[in-house]
Short mmCIF file of C-alpha atoms in Angstrom, two decimals:
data_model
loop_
_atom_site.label_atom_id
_atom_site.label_comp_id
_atom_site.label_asym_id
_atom_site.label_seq_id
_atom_site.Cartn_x
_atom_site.Cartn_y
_atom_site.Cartn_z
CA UNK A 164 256.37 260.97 179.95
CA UNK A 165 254.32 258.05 179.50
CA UNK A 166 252.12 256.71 182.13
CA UNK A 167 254.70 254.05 182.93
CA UNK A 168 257.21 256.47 183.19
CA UNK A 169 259.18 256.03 179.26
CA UNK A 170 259.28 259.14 177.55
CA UNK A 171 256.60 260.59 174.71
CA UNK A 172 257.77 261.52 172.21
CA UNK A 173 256.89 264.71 169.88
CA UNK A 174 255.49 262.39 167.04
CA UNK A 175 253.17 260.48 169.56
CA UNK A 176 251.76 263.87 170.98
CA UNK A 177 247.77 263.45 170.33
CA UNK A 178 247.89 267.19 168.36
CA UNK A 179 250.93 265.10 166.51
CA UNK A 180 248.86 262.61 165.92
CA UNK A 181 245.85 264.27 164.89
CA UNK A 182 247.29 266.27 162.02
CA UNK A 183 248.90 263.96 160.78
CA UNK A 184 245.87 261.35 160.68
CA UNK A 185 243.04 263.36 160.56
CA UNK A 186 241.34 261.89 163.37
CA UNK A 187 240.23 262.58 166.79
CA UNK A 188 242.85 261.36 169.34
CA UNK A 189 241.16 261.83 172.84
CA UNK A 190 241.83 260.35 176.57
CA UNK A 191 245.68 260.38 176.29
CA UNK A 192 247.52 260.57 179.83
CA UNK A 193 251.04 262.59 180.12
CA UNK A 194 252.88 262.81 182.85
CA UNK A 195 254.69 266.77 182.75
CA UNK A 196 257.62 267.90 185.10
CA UNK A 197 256.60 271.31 187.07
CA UNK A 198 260.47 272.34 187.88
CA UNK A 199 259.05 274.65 190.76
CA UNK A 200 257.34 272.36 192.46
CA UNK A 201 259.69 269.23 191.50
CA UNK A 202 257.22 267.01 190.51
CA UNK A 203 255.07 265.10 187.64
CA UNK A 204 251.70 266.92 186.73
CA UNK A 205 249.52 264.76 184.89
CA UNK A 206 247.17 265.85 182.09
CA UNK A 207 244.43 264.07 180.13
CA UNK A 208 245.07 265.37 176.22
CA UNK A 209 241.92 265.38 173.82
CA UNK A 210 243.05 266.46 170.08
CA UNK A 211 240.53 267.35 167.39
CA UNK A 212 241.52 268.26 163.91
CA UNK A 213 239.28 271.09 161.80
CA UNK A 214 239.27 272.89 159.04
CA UNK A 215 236.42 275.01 159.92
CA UNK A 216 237.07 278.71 159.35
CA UNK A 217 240.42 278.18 157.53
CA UNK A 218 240.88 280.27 154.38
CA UNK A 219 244.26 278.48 153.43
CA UNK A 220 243.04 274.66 153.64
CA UNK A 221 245.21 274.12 156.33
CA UNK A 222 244.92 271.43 158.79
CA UNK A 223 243.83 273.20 162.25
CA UNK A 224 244.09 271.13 165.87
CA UNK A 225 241.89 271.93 169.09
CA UNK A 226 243.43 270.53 172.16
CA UNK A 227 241.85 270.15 175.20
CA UNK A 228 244.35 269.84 178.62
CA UNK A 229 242.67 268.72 181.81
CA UNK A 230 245.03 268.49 185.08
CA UNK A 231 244.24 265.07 186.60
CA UNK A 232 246.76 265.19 189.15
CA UNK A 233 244.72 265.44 192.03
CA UNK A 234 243.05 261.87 190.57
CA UNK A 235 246.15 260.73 189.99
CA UNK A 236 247.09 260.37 193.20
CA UNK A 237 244.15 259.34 194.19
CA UNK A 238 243.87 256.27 192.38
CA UNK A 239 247.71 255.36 193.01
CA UNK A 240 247.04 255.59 196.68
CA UNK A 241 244.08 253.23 196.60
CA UNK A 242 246.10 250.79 194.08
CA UNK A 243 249.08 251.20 196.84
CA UNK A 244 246.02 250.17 199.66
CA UNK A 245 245.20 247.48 197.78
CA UNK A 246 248.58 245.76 197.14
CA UNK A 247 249.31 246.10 200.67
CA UNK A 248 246.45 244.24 201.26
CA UNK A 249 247.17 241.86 198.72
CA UNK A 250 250.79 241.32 200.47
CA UNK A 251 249.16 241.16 203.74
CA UNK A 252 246.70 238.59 203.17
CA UNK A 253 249.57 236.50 201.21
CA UNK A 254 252.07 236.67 203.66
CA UNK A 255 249.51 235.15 206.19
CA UNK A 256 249.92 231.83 205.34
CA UNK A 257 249.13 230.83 209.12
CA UNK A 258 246.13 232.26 209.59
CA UNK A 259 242.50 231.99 207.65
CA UNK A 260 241.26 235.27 206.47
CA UNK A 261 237.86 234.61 204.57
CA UNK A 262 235.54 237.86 203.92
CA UNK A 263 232.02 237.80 202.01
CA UNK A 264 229.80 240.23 201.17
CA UNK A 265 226.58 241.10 202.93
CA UNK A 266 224.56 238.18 201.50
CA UNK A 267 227.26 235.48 202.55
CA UNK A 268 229.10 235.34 199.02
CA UNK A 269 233.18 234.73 199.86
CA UNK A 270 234.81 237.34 198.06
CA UNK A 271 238.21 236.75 199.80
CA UNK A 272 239.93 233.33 200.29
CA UNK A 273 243.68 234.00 201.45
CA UNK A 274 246.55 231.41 201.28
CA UNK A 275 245.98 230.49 204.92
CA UNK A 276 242.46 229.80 204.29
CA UNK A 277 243.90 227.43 201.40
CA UNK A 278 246.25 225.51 203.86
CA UNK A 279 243.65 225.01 206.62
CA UNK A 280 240.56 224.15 204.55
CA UNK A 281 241.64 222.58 201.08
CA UNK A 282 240.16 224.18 198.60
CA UNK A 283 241.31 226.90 196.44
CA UNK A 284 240.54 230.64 196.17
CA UNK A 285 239.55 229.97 192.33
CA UNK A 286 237.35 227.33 193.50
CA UNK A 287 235.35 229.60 196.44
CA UNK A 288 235.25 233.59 195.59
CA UNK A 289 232.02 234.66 194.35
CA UNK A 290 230.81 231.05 194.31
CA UNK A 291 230.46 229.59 197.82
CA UNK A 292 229.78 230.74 200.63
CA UNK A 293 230.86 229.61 204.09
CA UNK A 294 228.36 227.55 204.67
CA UNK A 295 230.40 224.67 203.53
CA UNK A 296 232.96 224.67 205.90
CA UNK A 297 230.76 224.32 208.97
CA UNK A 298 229.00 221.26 210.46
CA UNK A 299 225.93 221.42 210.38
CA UNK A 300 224.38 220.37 213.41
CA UNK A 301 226.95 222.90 215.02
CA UNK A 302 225.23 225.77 212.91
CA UNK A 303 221.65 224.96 214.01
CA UNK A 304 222.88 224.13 217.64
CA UNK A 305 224.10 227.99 217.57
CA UNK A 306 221.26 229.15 215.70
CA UNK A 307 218.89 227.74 218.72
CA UNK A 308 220.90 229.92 220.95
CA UNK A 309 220.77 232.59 219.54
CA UNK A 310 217.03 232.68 218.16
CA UNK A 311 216.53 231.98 221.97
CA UNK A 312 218.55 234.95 222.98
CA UNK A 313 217.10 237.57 220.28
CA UNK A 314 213.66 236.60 220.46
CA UNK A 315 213.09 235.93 217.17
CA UNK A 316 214.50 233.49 214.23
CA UNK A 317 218.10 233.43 213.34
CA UNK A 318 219.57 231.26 210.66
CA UNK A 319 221.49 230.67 208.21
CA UNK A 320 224.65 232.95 207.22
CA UNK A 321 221.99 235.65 209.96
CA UNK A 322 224.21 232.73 213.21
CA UNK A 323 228.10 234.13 212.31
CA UNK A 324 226.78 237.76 211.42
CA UNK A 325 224.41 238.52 214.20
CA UNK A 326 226.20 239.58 216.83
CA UNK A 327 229.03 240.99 215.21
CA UNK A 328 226.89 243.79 213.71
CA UNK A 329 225.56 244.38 217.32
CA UNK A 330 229.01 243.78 219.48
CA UNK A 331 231.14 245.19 216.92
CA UNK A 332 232.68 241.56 216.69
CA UNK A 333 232.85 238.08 217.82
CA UNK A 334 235.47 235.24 218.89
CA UNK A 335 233.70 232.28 219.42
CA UNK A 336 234.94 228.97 218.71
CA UNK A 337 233.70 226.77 215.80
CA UNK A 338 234.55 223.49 213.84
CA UNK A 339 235.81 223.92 210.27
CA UNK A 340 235.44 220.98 207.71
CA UNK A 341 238.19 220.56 205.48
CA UNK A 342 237.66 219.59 201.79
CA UNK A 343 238.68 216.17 202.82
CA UNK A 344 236.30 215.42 205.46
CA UNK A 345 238.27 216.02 208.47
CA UNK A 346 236.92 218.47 211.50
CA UNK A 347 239.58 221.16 212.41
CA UNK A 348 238.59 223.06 215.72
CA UNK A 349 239.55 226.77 215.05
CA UNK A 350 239.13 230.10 217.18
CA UNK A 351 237.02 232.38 214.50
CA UNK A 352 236.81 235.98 214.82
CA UNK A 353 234.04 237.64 212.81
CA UNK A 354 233.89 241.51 212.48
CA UNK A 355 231.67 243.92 210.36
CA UNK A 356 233.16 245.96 207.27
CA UNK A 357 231.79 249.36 207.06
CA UNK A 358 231.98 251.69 203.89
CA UNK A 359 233.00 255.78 204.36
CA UNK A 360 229.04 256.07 205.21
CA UNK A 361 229.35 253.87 207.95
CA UNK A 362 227.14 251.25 205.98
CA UNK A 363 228.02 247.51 206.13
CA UNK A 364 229.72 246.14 202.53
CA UNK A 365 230.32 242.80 204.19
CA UNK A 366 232.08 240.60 206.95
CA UNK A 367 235.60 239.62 207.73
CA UNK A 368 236.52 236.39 209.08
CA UNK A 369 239.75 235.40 210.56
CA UNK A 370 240.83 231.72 212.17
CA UNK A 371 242.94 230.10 213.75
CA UNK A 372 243.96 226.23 213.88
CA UNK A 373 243.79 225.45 217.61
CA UNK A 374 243.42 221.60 217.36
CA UNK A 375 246.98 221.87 219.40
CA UNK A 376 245.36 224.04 222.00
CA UNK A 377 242.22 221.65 222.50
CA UNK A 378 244.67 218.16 222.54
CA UNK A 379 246.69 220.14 225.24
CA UNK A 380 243.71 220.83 227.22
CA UNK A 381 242.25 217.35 226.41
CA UNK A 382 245.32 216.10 227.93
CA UNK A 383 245.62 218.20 231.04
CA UNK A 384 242.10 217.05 231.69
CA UNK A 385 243.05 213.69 231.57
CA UNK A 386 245.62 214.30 233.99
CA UNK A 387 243.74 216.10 236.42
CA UNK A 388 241.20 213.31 236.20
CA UNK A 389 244.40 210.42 236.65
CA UNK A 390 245.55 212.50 239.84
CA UNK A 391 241.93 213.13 241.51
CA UNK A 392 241.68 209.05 240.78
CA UNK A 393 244.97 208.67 242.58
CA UNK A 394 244.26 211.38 245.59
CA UNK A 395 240.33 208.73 246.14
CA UNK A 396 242.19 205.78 245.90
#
């Protein structure tokens, strides 16, 4: 069979192929059914036509058979990872999931990230980075705390990063700026992404909305404040 599973036909073999146009037909995947073990071995076909060492002047074909199963199903597990991923980060349409690399570039934007903030993932994967969706005078207020706490200067994309790489993570609570204008308080968690080395490829980013969370509290403030008013009076 094909790759996509149709059947190959005789004529389309690459030794087929080969004799017939006198050419070198190489890389061609196959998919062949092992009836012991009940399963598709794949093989990587290279056909070469020659008529070195051929008294008669007949056509001769070299073919080369490499078993690439073991690749196989390597590669259609990691395509499997990554449409999971792909469903995952679709399907969360209520939360923000924004990752970057290690210098701060985004280099994931999901659907929730397009509801809270505004923009578009076309419009922020490999060209912004988060910077933009941060008040500024927040940022520096943060990065004062923490130069404070390290010793030493921390700014820039260094504020969100920081402290995930030593904790492991962080939840702290920021204010995101949506393409319009308006301030949206969110709960952000930042965490480290590691390769199989253990090095660091770049940083995840998840939010959540929690202007609903801070008006509640706003309001049971106000009514604590109304009933210790009351209770003086």
């Amino acid at each position: 069979i094909h790759e996509g599973g149709s059947d190959f036909p005789v004529h389309e073999h690459p030794a087929s192929v080969a004799l017939r146009e006198g050419h070198a037909v190489t890389d061609v995947v196959m998919g062949v059914w092992h009836p012991v073990a009940a399963e598709w071995n794949w093989m990587r076909i290279d056909a070469y036509p020659s008529n070195v060492g051929s008294s008669d002047g007949q056509q001769k074909i070299y073919a080369v058979f490499s078993d690439i199963t073991a690749q196989r199903t390597s590669e259609m597990a990691v395509r499997q990872t990554r449409k999971f991923l792909s469903d995952v980060l679709a399907a969360a349409s209520e939360v923000s999931i924004i990752a970057t690399d290690r210098d701060g570039l985004i280099t994931v934007f999901n659907k929730g990230a397009e509801r809270l903030l505004g923009y578009g993932a076309a419009d922020m994967v490999g060209k912004r980075t988060p910077a933009v969706l941060h008040v500024p005078d927040e940022v520096l207020s943060r990065a004062k705390e923490l130069s404070t706490e390290f010793g030493r200067p921390i700014e820039g994309f260094r504020v969100f990063v920081e402290k995930p790489e030593r904790d492991g993570s962080e939840t702290r609570e920021w204010t995101y700026v949506h393409s319009e204008g308006r301030h949206i308080p969110v709960s952000l968690v930042v965490t480290p992404m590691h390769d199989a080395s253990g090095e660091i490829t770049g940083y995840l980013g998840i939010a959540e909305n929690i202007t609903e969370r801070k008006a509640a509290e706003q309001e049971l403030r106000e009514s604590e404040q109304r009933f210790r008013s009351m209770l003086e009076t």
